[in-house]
Amino acid sequence: MTTQREIAAGDSGLGDFGYKESLDRSLGKFASFAAGVSYISILTGTFQLFYFGFGNAGPAYLWSWPMVFIGQLAVALCFMELAAKYPVAGSVYNWAKILGSRIVGWTSGWLMLTASIVTLSAVVLALQLNLPRIWSGFQIVGDGSGEYDFATNAVILGTVMIAFTTFVNAYGVRLMAMINSAGVFIELIAAVLIAVILAANITRGPEVFFSTHGYGAGESGGYLGAFLVASLASGYVMYGFDTASSLGEETVEPRRTAPKAIFRAILASFVIGGAILVFAVMAAPDLDDPLLGSPEGSLQYIVEQVMWGPLGTIFLICIVIAITVCSLAVHAAAIRLTFAMARDNALPFGEKLARVHPKHQTPVVPAIAIGVLAALILVVNIGQPQIFTVLTSIAIIMIYLAYLMVTGPLLKKRLKGEWPPPDLREGGYFTMGRWGLPVNILAVVWGVGMALNLAWPRPEVYGTPWYNTWGAFVYIGAILCLGLLWYAIKGRHHLGTLASHAATSRTAAPEGEPS
């Protein structure tokens, strides 16, 4: 007799991979949406990186915000179609595997996993930009004026946050979703209110965005070169929307819920985040203030200047809440990716990493392992903050490359007439129809262009010496070589669904082939 779990597996795309249900399917529509929004995190990304964009290209750098949105929307639309068919854990890895091949799937998963762990470390460092502003007692190390006070204190605060996200994610998806949904609700309200209050205090018109203000003068690439550097600030923010699908195995009606959650997450982030950035520039008391282009000032500095009395502090607290739920979401997504690869025996210690706790129905070992690794990476920031900047930058590049390993094979399938599958339209699931091909082409072209822009060796982004300037190639090359070495020696001989996760009613589909 067919069980409810087997019916759910078939309805959720698990049957196409030969997996059985093993996670707690309890997330609703808002929780799914909140997972995508919290990973993108409007308040975390915009407040953490405003100084970089403004400092390199001035107010007009904000034109990169709609540019990045259009490119990433094309990627998101492709992901929405895939989520309507395969809303499974570790979505990018599984999509690349079933669209491409074993090696494409494994490589995308390896890049995404290592990038996600570094991203978790990078997100928690944002606490240092906000907590000491709220209360000086959060500056535990020195008074902030010492050479390593700022960086060391950032590591301490970040480690505490990682310990928190590790506990919550290990305890279960329901607790994570409850905290995440509440945090996102607060974040969205705060973000809208910040935009409204900034708009009420504007001191200049939109013409400020139509002038270079002297940025790029005297540089070889002129303002275009400065703009391309500054555009990284937007590119670093608008990704992670695939988290809604990566939690698909824990979502009710995932084939309908996940695509909508992806779209709503990227649209809300674009509109609200864009409003904050635009009105902040128009409301800033002095655009020539050097603190606007410094991490010690940035967007927080404008908020503190514009908001009256304790209001600025209240909104800084909301930013800390946003950082918290962003950390939770990044950690949760990394856990699902680890679990997804481990149940295919595609990682060392696969059986242990793929084990689901019988009571909490969540992969506990990946939660702890990722937390420990992310905390260890933080230590690099103490004496070598420039190297950490390089690492976080290349993590974003690796995520863009992992996305390309999905949109590229998907385009190939589309050109061969093998996508979209007929059951999407027949079942009323999301599909782009005739718009699929041009949108898919745009997604691939955008992915290649943005990856090159991110990786381009620039001292102003990656610093010196040469191995940092060329860090995108040096470090990504090292990470790929290390992973592919394990894959060639051991991994490729053992890939295949673990018996403990294989569907009992059927034989698992070979890697790279749908059933």
Short mmCIF file of C-alpha atoms in Angstrom, two decimals:
data_model
loop_
_atom_site.label_atom_id
_atom_site.label_comp_id
_atom_site.label_asym_id
_atom_site.label_seq_id
_atom_site.Cartn_x
_atom_site.Cartn_y
_atom_site.Cartn_z
CA MET A 1 0.00 0.00 0.00
CA THR A 2 1.25 3.51 -0.85
CA THR A 3 1.97 5.56 2.26
CA GLN A 4 1.34 9.28 2.78
CA ARG A 5 5.10 9.83 2.85
CA GLU A 6 5.47 8.17 -0.56
CA ILE A 7 2.63 10.28 -1.96
CA ALA A 8 4.31 13.39 -0.58
CA ALA A 9 7.63 12.33 -2.05
CA GLY A 10 6.07 11.97 -5.47
CA ASP A 11 4.31 15.32 -5.23
CA SER A 12 7.45 17.09 -4.07
CA GLY A 13 9.89 15.82 -6.70
CA LEU A 14 11.72 13.46 -4.33
CA GLY A 15 10.60 10.48 -6.37
CA ASP A 16 12.55 11.77 -9.39
CA PHE A 17 15.76 11.37 -7.36
CA GLY A 18 14.85 8.13 -5.63
CA TYR A 19 14.78 9.70 -2.16
CA LYS A 20 12.39 8.94 0.64
CA GLU A 21 10.88 11.55 2.94
CA SER A 22 13.00 12.03 6.06
CA LEU A 23 12.68 15.71 7.09
CA ASP A 24 9.91 17.49 8.99
CA ARG A 25 7.44 18.85 6.41
CA SER A 26 5.86 21.66 8.40
CA LEU A 27 6.78 25.02 6.79
CA GLY A 28 3.97 27.17 5.44
CA LYS A 29 3.87 29.91 2.81
CA PHE A 30 5.15 32.78 4.95
CA ALA A 31 7.95 30.66 6.46
CA SER A 32 9.10 29.70 2.96
CA PHE A 33 9.00 33.34 1.83
CA ALA A 34 10.78 34.43 5.02
CA ALA A 35 13.63 31.98 4.36
CA GLY A 36 14.39 33.63 1.00
CA VAL A 37 13.99 37.18 2.32
CA SER A 38 16.16 36.57 5.37
CA TYR A 39 19.00 35.11 3.26
CA ILE A 40 18.97 38.14 0.96
CA SER A 41 18.35 40.28 4.07
CA ILE A 42 17.54 43.81 3.00
CA LEU A 43 18.85 45.46 6.14
CA THR A 44 21.97 43.30 6.52
CA GLY A 45 23.23 43.67 2.96
CA THR A 46 22.35 47.29 2.30
CA PHE A 47 23.70 48.53 5.63
CA GLN A 48 26.84 46.37 5.49
CA LEU A 49 27.87 47.32 1.94
CA PHE A 50 26.56 50.82 1.26
CA TYR A 51 29.95 52.33 2.13
CA PHE A 52 31.68 50.20 -0.52
CA GLY A 53 29.36 51.21 -3.34
CA PHE A 54 29.13 54.88 -2.36
CA GLY A 55 32.83 55.15 -1.59
CA ASN A 56 33.84 53.90 -5.04
CA ALA A 57 31.27 55.56 -7.32
CA GLY A 58 29.18 58.01 -5.31
CA PRO A 59 25.37 58.33 -5.50
CA ALA A 60 25.11 57.07 -9.08
CA TYR A 61 26.30 53.63 -7.97
CA LEU A 62 22.63 53.01 -7.13
CA TRP A 63 21.94 52.40 -10.83
CA SER A 64 23.59 49.03 -10.19
CA TRP A 65 20.67 48.06 -7.93
CA PRO A 66 18.06 47.74 -10.75
CA MET A 67 20.76 46.33 -13.05
CA VAL A 68 21.55 43.51 -10.62
CA PHE A 69 17.84 42.96 -9.96
CA ILE A 70 17.05 42.40 -13.65
CA GLY A 71 19.92 39.93 -14.03
CA GLN A 72 19.14 38.05 -10.83
CA LEU A 73 15.41 38.05 -11.62
CA ALA A 74 16.21 36.13 -14.81
CA VAL A 75 18.09 33.58 -12.69
CA ALA A 76 15.26 33.50 -10.15
CA LEU A 77 12.65 32.83 -12.86
CA CYS A 78 14.69 29.84 -14.05
CA PHE A 79 14.91 28.63 -10.46
CA MET A 80 11.15 29.08 -10.05
CA GLU A 81 10.52 26.66 -12.90
CA LEU A 82 12.95 24.18 -11.38
CA ALA A 83 11.40 24.61 -7.93
CA ALA A 84 7.99 23.87 -9.45
CA LYS A 85 9.38 20.51 -10.57
CA TYR A 86 12.13 19.68 -8.04
CA PRO A 87 11.74 21.53 -4.69
CA VAL A 88 14.36 19.45 -2.90
CA ALA A 89 17.04 20.06 -0.26
CA GLY A 90 20.31 21.42 -1.62
CA SER A 91 18.37 22.59 -4.65
CA VAL A 92 21.26 24.04 -6.69
CA TYR A 93 23.28 20.84 -6.27
CA ASN A 94 20.38 18.55 -7.18
CA TRP A 95 19.27 20.73 -10.11
CA ALA A 96 22.79 20.80 -11.60
CA LYS A 97 23.03 17.04 -11.12
CA ILE A 98 19.78 16.18 -12.85
CA LEU A 99 20.17 18.78 -15.65
CA GLY A 100 23.87 18.24 -16.28
CA SER A 101 25.90 15.33 -14.98
CA ARG A 102 27.52 13.87 -11.88
CA ILE A 103 30.58 16.08 -12.08
CA VAL A 104 28.59 19.25 -12.83
CA GLY A 105 26.27 18.55 -9.91
CA TRP A 106 29.09 17.73 -7.52
CA THR A 107 31.16 20.76 -8.53
CA SER A 108 28.22 23.15 -8.12
CA GLY A 109 27.46 21.63 -4.73
CA TRP A 110 31.09 21.87 -3.59
CA LEU A 111 31.37 25.52 -4.66
CA MET A 112 28.02 26.39 -3.07
CA LEU A 113 28.83 24.61 0.17
CA THR A 114 32.26 26.17 0.72
CA ALA A 115 30.84 29.58 -0.26
CA SER A 116 27.91 29.19 2.15
CA ILE A 117 30.20 28.48 5.10
CA VAL A 118 32.31 31.56 4.33
CA THR A 119 29.14 33.60 3.80
CA LEU A 120 27.92 32.66 7.29
CA SER A 121 31.21 33.97 8.70
CA ALA A 122 30.88 37.18 6.69
CA VAL A 123 27.27 37.85 7.75
CA VAL A 124 27.94 37.57 11.49
CA LEU A 125 30.80 40.08 11.20
CA ALA A 126 28.13 42.72 10.46
CA LEU A 127 27.27 42.65 14.17
CA GLN A 128 30.41 44.69 14.85
CA LEU A 129 29.09 47.50 12.66
CA ASN A 130 25.92 47.78 14.75
CA LEU A 131 26.08 46.41 18.31
CA PRO A 132 28.76 48.82 19.66
CA ARG A 133 26.69 51.71 18.23
CA ILE A 134 23.73 50.55 20.31
CA TRP A 135 25.71 50.09 23.53
CA SER A 136 29.43 50.61 24.12
CA GLY A 137 29.49 47.51 26.33
CA PHE A 138 29.35 45.38 23.18
CA GLN A 139 32.91 46.55 22.44
CA ILE A 140 34.37 43.82 24.64
CA VAL A 141 37.95 44.14 23.37
CA GLY A 142 39.51 47.54 24.13
CA ASP A 143 37.67 50.71 23.20
CA GLY A 144 37.74 50.19 19.45
CA SER A 145 40.74 52.43 18.86
CA GLY A 146 43.40 49.71 19.06
CA GLU A 147 44.86 48.20 15.90
CA TYR A 148 43.02 44.90 16.30
CA ASP A 149 40.17 45.94 18.64
CA PHE A 150 37.59 46.18 15.86
CA ALA A 151 38.50 42.90 14.14
CA THR A 152 38.96 40.85 17.34
CA ASN A 153 35.69 42.07 18.83
CA ALA A 154 33.92 41.24 15.55
CA VAL A 155 35.15 37.65 15.87
CA ILE A 156 33.87 37.34 19.44
CA LEU A 157 30.41 38.71 18.60
CA GLY A 158 30.28 36.59 15.44
CA THR A 159 31.22 33.40 17.29
CA VAL A 160 28.41 33.95 19.80
CA MET A 161 25.96 34.39 16.93
CA ILE A 162 27.19 31.22 15.19
CA ALA A 163 26.73 29.29 18.45
CA PHE A 164 23.14 30.56 18.56
CA THR A 165 22.34 29.63 14.93
CA THR A 166 23.95 26.21 15.45
CA PHE A 167 21.70 25.46 18.45
CA VAL A 168 18.51 26.70 16.76
CA ASN A 169 19.14 24.84 13.49
CA ALA A 170 20.14 21.66 15.33
CA TYR A 171 17.01 21.79 17.50
CA GLY A 172 14.65 21.68 14.54
CA VAL A 173 13.20 23.47 11.54
CA ARG A 174 10.07 24.56 13.41
CA LEU A 175 12.04 26.63 15.94
CA MET A 176 14.21 28.03 13.15
CA ALA A 177 11.14 28.94 11.09
CA MET A 178 9.36 30.53 14.05
CA ILE A 179 12.34 32.77 14.91
CA ASN A 180 13.05 33.46 11.25
CA SER A 181 9.46 34.40 10.41
CA ALA A 182 9.17 36.71 13.44
CA GLY A 183 12.51 38.31 12.60
CA VAL A 184 11.59 38.84 8.94
CA PHE A 185 8.25 40.37 9.95
CA ILE A 186 10.12 42.88 12.15
CA GLU A 187 12.74 43.44 9.45
CA LEU A 188 10.16 44.22 6.75
CA ILE A 189 8.25 46.65 8.97
CA ALA A 190 11.50 48.34 10.06
CA ALA A 191 12.77 48.55 6.47
CA VAL A 192 9.56 50.19 5.26
CA LEU A 193 9.59 52.66 8.19
CA ILE A 194 13.27 53.51 7.58
CA ALA A 195 12.47 54.22 3.91
CA VAL A 196 9.46 56.38 4.88
CA ILE A 197 11.35 58.40 7.50
CA LEU A 198 14.32 58.92 5.17
CA ALA A 199 11.90 60.05 2.44
CA ALA A 200 10.37 62.54 4.85
CA ASN A 201 13.80 64.06 5.46
CA ILE A 202 15.15 64.42 1.91
CA THR A 203 17.26 67.51 1.29
CA ARG A 204 17.98 67.08 -2.44
CA GLY A 205 16.26 65.84 -5.58
CA PRO A 206 16.80 62.79 -7.82
CA GLU A 207 19.24 64.74 -10.03
CA VAL A 208 21.94 63.64 -7.57
CA PHE A 209 21.89 60.21 -9.26
CA PHE A 210 22.61 61.66 -12.72
CA SER A 211 26.07 63.05 -12.00
CA THR A 212 29.43 61.33 -11.50
CA HIS A 213 30.35 63.88 -8.79
CA GLY A 214 33.98 63.54 -9.85
CA TYR A 215 34.22 59.80 -9.16
CA GLY A 216 36.33 57.89 -11.67
CA ALA A 217 38.19 61.02 -12.80
CA GLY A 218 41.80 60.25 -13.63
CA GLU A 219 41.24 56.47 -13.58
CA SER A 220 41.95 54.35 -16.66
CA GLY A 221 38.37 53.13 -16.94
CA GLY A 222 36.81 56.47 -16.06
CA TYR A 223 33.46 56.40 -14.31
CA LEU A 224 32.55 53.06 -15.92
CA GLY A 225 35.47 51.41 -14.14
CA ALA A 226 34.45 52.97 -10.83
CA PHE A 227 30.82 51.94 -11.39
CA LEU A 228 31.72 48.32 -12.14
CA VAL A 229 33.66 48.13 -8.89
CA ALA A 230 30.84 49.77 -6.93
CA SER A 231 28.23 47.49 -8.52
CA LEU A 232 29.70 44.63 -6.49
CA ALA A 233 27.92 46.15 -3.46
CA SER A 234 24.58 45.32 -5.11
CA GLY A 235 25.80 41.99 -6.48
CA TYR A 236 26.84 40.92 -2.97
CA VAL A 237 23.29 41.42 -1.66
CA MET A 238 20.78 40.01 -4.14
CA TYR A 239 21.33 36.25 -4.02
CA GLY A 240 20.20 33.36 -1.83
CA PHE A 241 16.59 33.36 -3.03
CA ASP A 242 17.00 29.66 -3.82
CA THR A 243 16.79 29.00 -0.05
CA ALA A 244 12.99 28.81 -0.37
CA SER A 245 13.42 25.79 -2.63
CA SER A 246 16.27 24.30 -0.60
CA LEU A 247 13.81 24.04 2.29
CA GLY A 248 11.30 22.42 -0.07
CA GLU A 249 11.44 19.04 1.63
CA GLU A 250 10.21 20.74 4.79
CA THR A 251 7.52 22.85 3.07
CA VAL A 252 3.84 22.03 2.61
CA GLU A 253 2.85 21.93 -1.09
CA PRO A 254 6.39 22.89 -2.13
CA ARG A 255 5.86 22.77 -5.91
CA ARG A 256 3.38 25.63 -5.61
CA THR A 257 4.81 27.40 -2.55
CA ALA A 258 8.54 27.52 -3.38
CA PRO A 259 8.30 29.31 -6.78
CA LYS A 260 6.06 32.03 -5.34
CA ALA A 261 8.35 32.41 -2.33
CA ILE A 262 11.40 32.88 -4.58
CA PHE A 263 9.68 35.60 -6.61
CA ARG A 264 8.25 37.44 -3.62
CA ALA A 265 11.59 37.35 -1.80
CA ILE A 266 13.62 38.93 -4.60
CA LEU A 267 10.87 41.46 -5.47
CA ALA A 268 10.41 42.61 -1.86
CA SER A 269 14.16 42.92 -1.41
CA PHE A 270 14.53 45.00 -4.58
CA VAL A 271 11.67 47.40 -3.85
CA ILE A 272 12.24 48.00 -0.13
CA GLY A 273 16.05 47.85 -0.27
CA GLY A 274 16.09 50.18 -3.26
CA ALA A 275 13.82 52.68 -1.50
CA ILE A 276 16.12 52.77 1.52
CA LEU A 277 19.22 53.35 -0.61
CA VAL A 278 17.62 56.06 -2.77
CA PHE A 279 16.08 58.02 0.09
CA ALA A 280 19.23 57.66 2.22
CA VAL A 281 21.32 59.42 -0.44
CA MET A 282 18.65 62.10 -0.88
CA ALA A 283 18.42 62.62 2.91
CA ALA A 284 22.14 62.53 3.82
CA PRO A 285 23.10 65.88 5.41
CA ASP A 286 26.49 66.00 3.63
CA LEU A 287 27.37 63.82 0.65
CA ASP A 288 31.01 64.91 0.90
CA ASP A 289 31.36 63.48 4.41
CA PRO A 290 34.13 60.84 4.16
CA LEU A 291 32.34 58.64 6.71
CA LEU A 292 29.71 57.77 4.10
CA GLY A 293 32.36 55.81 2.21
CA SER A 294 33.83 54.20 5.32
CA PRO A 295 32.73 51.05 7.20
CA GLU A 296 32.80 53.13 10.41
CA GLY A 297 30.05 55.34 8.94
CA SER A 298 28.16 53.95 5.95
CA LEU A 299 24.35 53.82 5.89
CA GLN A 300 24.16 53.52 9.69
CA TYR A 301 25.74 56.95 9.93
CA ILE A 302 22.99 58.51 7.79
CA VAL A 303 20.28 56.82 9.86
CA GLU A 304 21.82 58.11 13.08
CA GLN A 305 22.00 61.65 11.66
CA VAL A 306 18.47 61.72 10.27
CA MET A 307 16.54 59.86 12.97
CA TRP A 308 15.64 61.89 16.05
CA GLY A 309 16.30 60.82 19.64
CA PRO A 310 16.20 57.08 20.33
CA LEU A 311 14.65 56.25 16.95
CA GLY A 312 18.03 55.64 15.33
CA THR A 313 18.95 53.18 18.10
CA ILE A 314 15.65 51.35 17.67
CA PHE A 315 16.31 50.87 13.97
CA LEU A 316 19.88 49.71 14.69
CA ILE A 317 18.33 47.03 16.92
CA CYS A 318 16.11 46.02 13.98
CA ILE A 319 19.25 45.71 11.83
CA VAL A 320 20.74 43.35 14.44
CA ILE A 321 17.53 41.28 14.27
CA ALA A 322 17.93 41.18 10.48
CA ILE A 323 21.53 39.99 10.83
CA THR A 324 20.35 37.29 13.23
CA VAL A 325 17.70 35.87 10.89
CA CYS A 326 20.04 36.20 7.91
CA SER A 327 22.63 34.13 9.80
CA LEU A 328 19.95 31.57 10.63
CA ALA A 329 18.88 31.31 6.99
CA VAL A 330 22.42 31.05 5.61
CA HIS A 331 23.24 28.36 8.18
CA ALA A 332 19.98 26.51 7.42
CA ALA A 333 20.64 26.55 3.66
CA ALA A 334 24.18 25.27 4.17
CA ILE A 335 22.85 22.43 6.34
CA ARG A 336 20.36 21.36 3.66
CA LEU A 337 23.06 21.42 1.00
CA THR A 338 25.39 19.33 3.18
CA PHE A 339 22.56 16.89 3.88
CA ALA A 340 21.64 16.67 0.18
CA MET A 341 25.20 15.91 -0.90
CA ALA A 342 25.84 13.55 2.01
CA ARG A 343 22.83 11.34 1.25
CA ASP A 344 24.33 10.88 -2.21
CA ASN A 345 27.58 9.91 -0.49
CA ALA A 346 29.11 12.94 -2.23
CA LEU A 347 30.98 14.20 0.84
CA PRO A 348 33.42 12.60 3.29
CA PHE A 349 31.62 10.98 6.25
CA GLY A 350 28.44 10.92 4.18
CA GLU A 351 26.52 8.51 6.39
CA LYS A 352 27.07 10.66 9.51
CA LEU A 353 26.33 13.97 7.75
CA ALA A 354 23.12 12.57 6.24
CA ARG A 355 21.78 11.24 9.54
CA VAL A 356 18.49 12.85 10.61
CA HIS A 357 17.79 13.17 14.33
CA PRO A 358 14.84 10.86 15.14
CA LYS A 359 13.15 13.39 17.45
CA HIS A 360 13.89 16.77 15.87
CA GLN A 361 13.87 15.46 12.26
CA THR A 362 16.81 17.68 11.29
CA PRO A 363 20.43 16.93 10.30
CA VAL A 364 22.23 17.75 13.58
CA VAL A 365 25.80 16.81 12.59
CA PRO A 366 25.90 19.21 9.58
CA ALA A 367 24.56 22.01 11.81
CA ILE A 368 27.42 21.55 14.27
CA ALA A 369 30.10 20.95 11.62
CA ILE A 370 29.17 24.08 9.65
CA GLY A 371 29.06 26.14 12.84
CA VAL A 372 32.54 25.02 13.88
CA LEU A 373 34.03 25.63 10.43
CA ALA A 374 32.44 29.09 10.15
CA ALA A 375 33.77 30.05 13.60
CA LEU A 376 37.27 28.86 12.67
CA ILE A 377 37.21 30.93 9.47
CA LEU A 378 36.37 33.99 11.58
CA VAL A 379 39.76 33.78 13.27
CA VAL A 380 41.37 34.84 9.98
CA ASN A 381 39.75 38.25 10.45
CA ILE A 382 41.75 39.09 13.60
CA GLY A 383 45.13 39.78 12.06
CA GLN A 384 44.35 39.57 8.34
CA PRO A 385 41.08 41.47 7.63
CA GLN A 386 42.09 41.99 3.98
CA ILE A 387 42.39 38.25 3.40
CA PHE A 388 38.94 37.81 4.94
CA THR A 389 37.60 40.42 2.54
CA VAL A 390 39.09 38.41 -0.32
CA LEU A 391 37.54 35.20 1.00
CA THR A 392 34.07 36.71 1.33
CA SER A 393 34.34 38.20 -2.16
CA ILE A 394 35.28 34.92 -3.78
CA ALA A 395 32.47 33.19 -1.86
CA ILE A 396 30.01 35.36 -3.78
CA ILE A 397 31.76 34.47 -7.05
CA MET A 398 31.48 30.77 -6.24
CA ILE A 399 27.74 31.15 -5.64
CA TYR A 400 27.35 32.91 -9.01
CA LEU A 401 29.35 30.08 -10.64
CA ALA A 402 27.17 27.47 -8.92
CA TYR A 403 24.08 29.27 -10.27
CA LEU A 404 25.64 29.17 -13.75
CA MET A 405 26.01 25.40 -13.43
CA VAL A 406 22.21 25.31 -13.20
CA THR A 407 21.15 27.94 -15.73
CA GLY A 408 23.71 26.71 -18.31
CA PRO A 409 22.57 23.05 -18.43
CA LEU A 410 18.95 24.25 -18.22
CA LEU A 411 19.47 26.36 -21.35
CA LYS A 412 20.96 23.35 -23.11
CA LYS A 413 17.91 21.26 -22.18
CA ARG A 414 15.64 24.06 -23.37
CA LEU A 415 17.39 24.35 -26.74
CA LYS A 416 17.04 20.57 -27.21
CA GLY A 417 13.31 20.79 -26.47
CA GLU A 418 13.63 18.80 -23.24
CA TRP A 419 12.46 21.61 -20.94
CA PRO A 420 10.01 22.56 -19.51
CA PRO A 421 8.42 19.19 -18.72
CA PRO A 422 4.75 18.96 -19.76
CA ASP A 423 3.51 18.25 -16.24
CA LEU A 424 4.25 21.85 -15.18
CA ARG A 425 1.63 23.35 -17.47
CA GLU A 426 -0.72 20.39 -17.12
CA GLY A 427 -0.58 20.57 -13.32
CA GLY A 428 -0.93 24.34 -13.16
CA TYR A 429 2.59 24.78 -11.80
CA PHE A 430 4.78 27.76 -12.62
CA THR A 431 6.34 27.86 -16.08
CA MET A 432 7.64 30.74 -18.20
CA GLY A 433 6.19 29.32 -21.42
CA ARG A 434 7.53 31.06 -24.56
CA TRP A 435 9.46 33.55 -22.43
CA GLY A 436 11.59 30.72 -21.06
CA LEU A 437 14.27 30.78 -23.77
CA PRO A 438 15.06 34.54 -23.79
CA VAL A 439 14.96 34.71 -19.98
CA ASN A 440 17.24 31.66 -19.70
CA ILE A 441 19.71 33.19 -22.21
CA LEU A 442 19.73 36.42 -20.20
CA ALA A 443 20.34 34.45 -16.99
CA VAL A 444 23.40 32.74 -18.49
CA VAL A 445 24.82 35.90 -20.08
CA TRP A 446 24.26 37.80 -16.84
CA GLY A 447 25.89 35.05 -14.77
CA VAL A 448 29.01 34.99 -16.95
CA GLY A 449 29.28 38.79 -17.01
CA MET A 450 28.80 39.23 -13.28
CA ALA A 451 31.21 36.41 -12.42
CA LEU A 452 33.89 38.09 -14.57
CA ASN A 453 33.19 41.48 -13.00
CA LEU A 454 33.39 39.99 -9.51
CA ALA A 455 36.59 38.07 -10.27
CA TRP A 456 38.43 40.84 -12.11
CA PRO A 457 41.75 41.46 -10.31
CA ARG A 458 41.42 44.88 -8.69
CA PRO A 459 43.59 46.12 -5.78
CA GLU A 460 40.72 48.34 -4.58
CA VAL A 461 38.60 45.21 -4.05
CA TYR A 462 41.10 42.50 -3.21
CA GLY A 463 44.10 44.51 -2.04
CA THR A 464 47.69 43.37 -2.37
CA PRO A 465 50.02 41.42 -2.76
CA TRP A 466 49.41 39.72 -6.10
CA TYR A 467 47.88 36.54 -4.65
CA ASN A 468 45.16 38.65 -3.05
CA THR A 469 44.68 40.83 -6.14
CA TRP A 470 44.26 37.64 -8.17
CA GLY A 471 42.49 35.98 -5.24
CA ALA A 472 39.40 34.98 -7.23
CA PHE A 473 41.55 32.74 -9.40
CA VAL A 474 44.10 31.67 -6.77
CA TYR A 475 41.69 30.77 -3.96
CA ILE A 476 38.84 29.42 -6.09
CA GLY A 477 41.41 27.38 -8.01
CA ALA A 478 42.75 25.97 -4.73
CA ILE A 479 39.25 25.17 -3.42
CA LEU A 480 38.28 23.49 -6.69
CA CYS A 481 41.53 21.49 -6.89
CA LEU A 482 41.16 20.30 -3.31
CA GLY A 483 37.58 19.21 -3.88
CA LEU A 484 38.18 17.62 -7.28
CA LEU A 485 41.18 15.74 -5.88
CA TRP A 486 38.92 14.07 -3.30
CA TYR A 487 36.29 13.48 -5.99
CA ALA A 488 38.79 11.84 -8.38
CA ILE A 489 40.46 9.65 -5.76
CA LYS A 490 37.43 8.55 -3.78
CA GLY A 491 34.20 10.43 -4.35
CA ARG A 492 33.33 9.35 -7.88
CA HIS A 493 33.65 5.67 -6.96
CA HIS A 494 31.09 5.91 -4.17
CA LEU A 495 28.46 8.36 -5.46
CA GLY A 496 24.93 7.06 -5.13
CA THR A 497 21.97 7.39 -2.79
CA LEU A 498 22.67 5.91 0.63
CA ALA A 499 20.48 2.93 1.45
CA SER A 500 19.15 4.76 4.51
CA HIS A 501 17.71 7.52 2.26
CA ALA A 502 16.65 5.52 -0.81
CA ALA A 503 12.95 5.22 -1.55
CA THR A 504 11.81 1.74 -0.62
CA SER A 505 9.30 1.53 -3.45
CA ARG A 506 11.78 2.01 -6.27
CA THR A 507 15.41 2.00 -7.29
CA ALA A 508 17.19 5.33 -7.07
CA ALA A 509 17.75 7.11 -10.36
CA PRO A 510 21.36 7.27 -11.52
CA GLU A 511 23.16 10.55 -10.96
CA GLY A 512 22.49 13.05 -13.72
CA GLU A 513 19.40 11.25 -14.99
CA PRO A 514 15.76 11.82 -14.10
CA SER A 515 13.74 8.75 -13.44
#
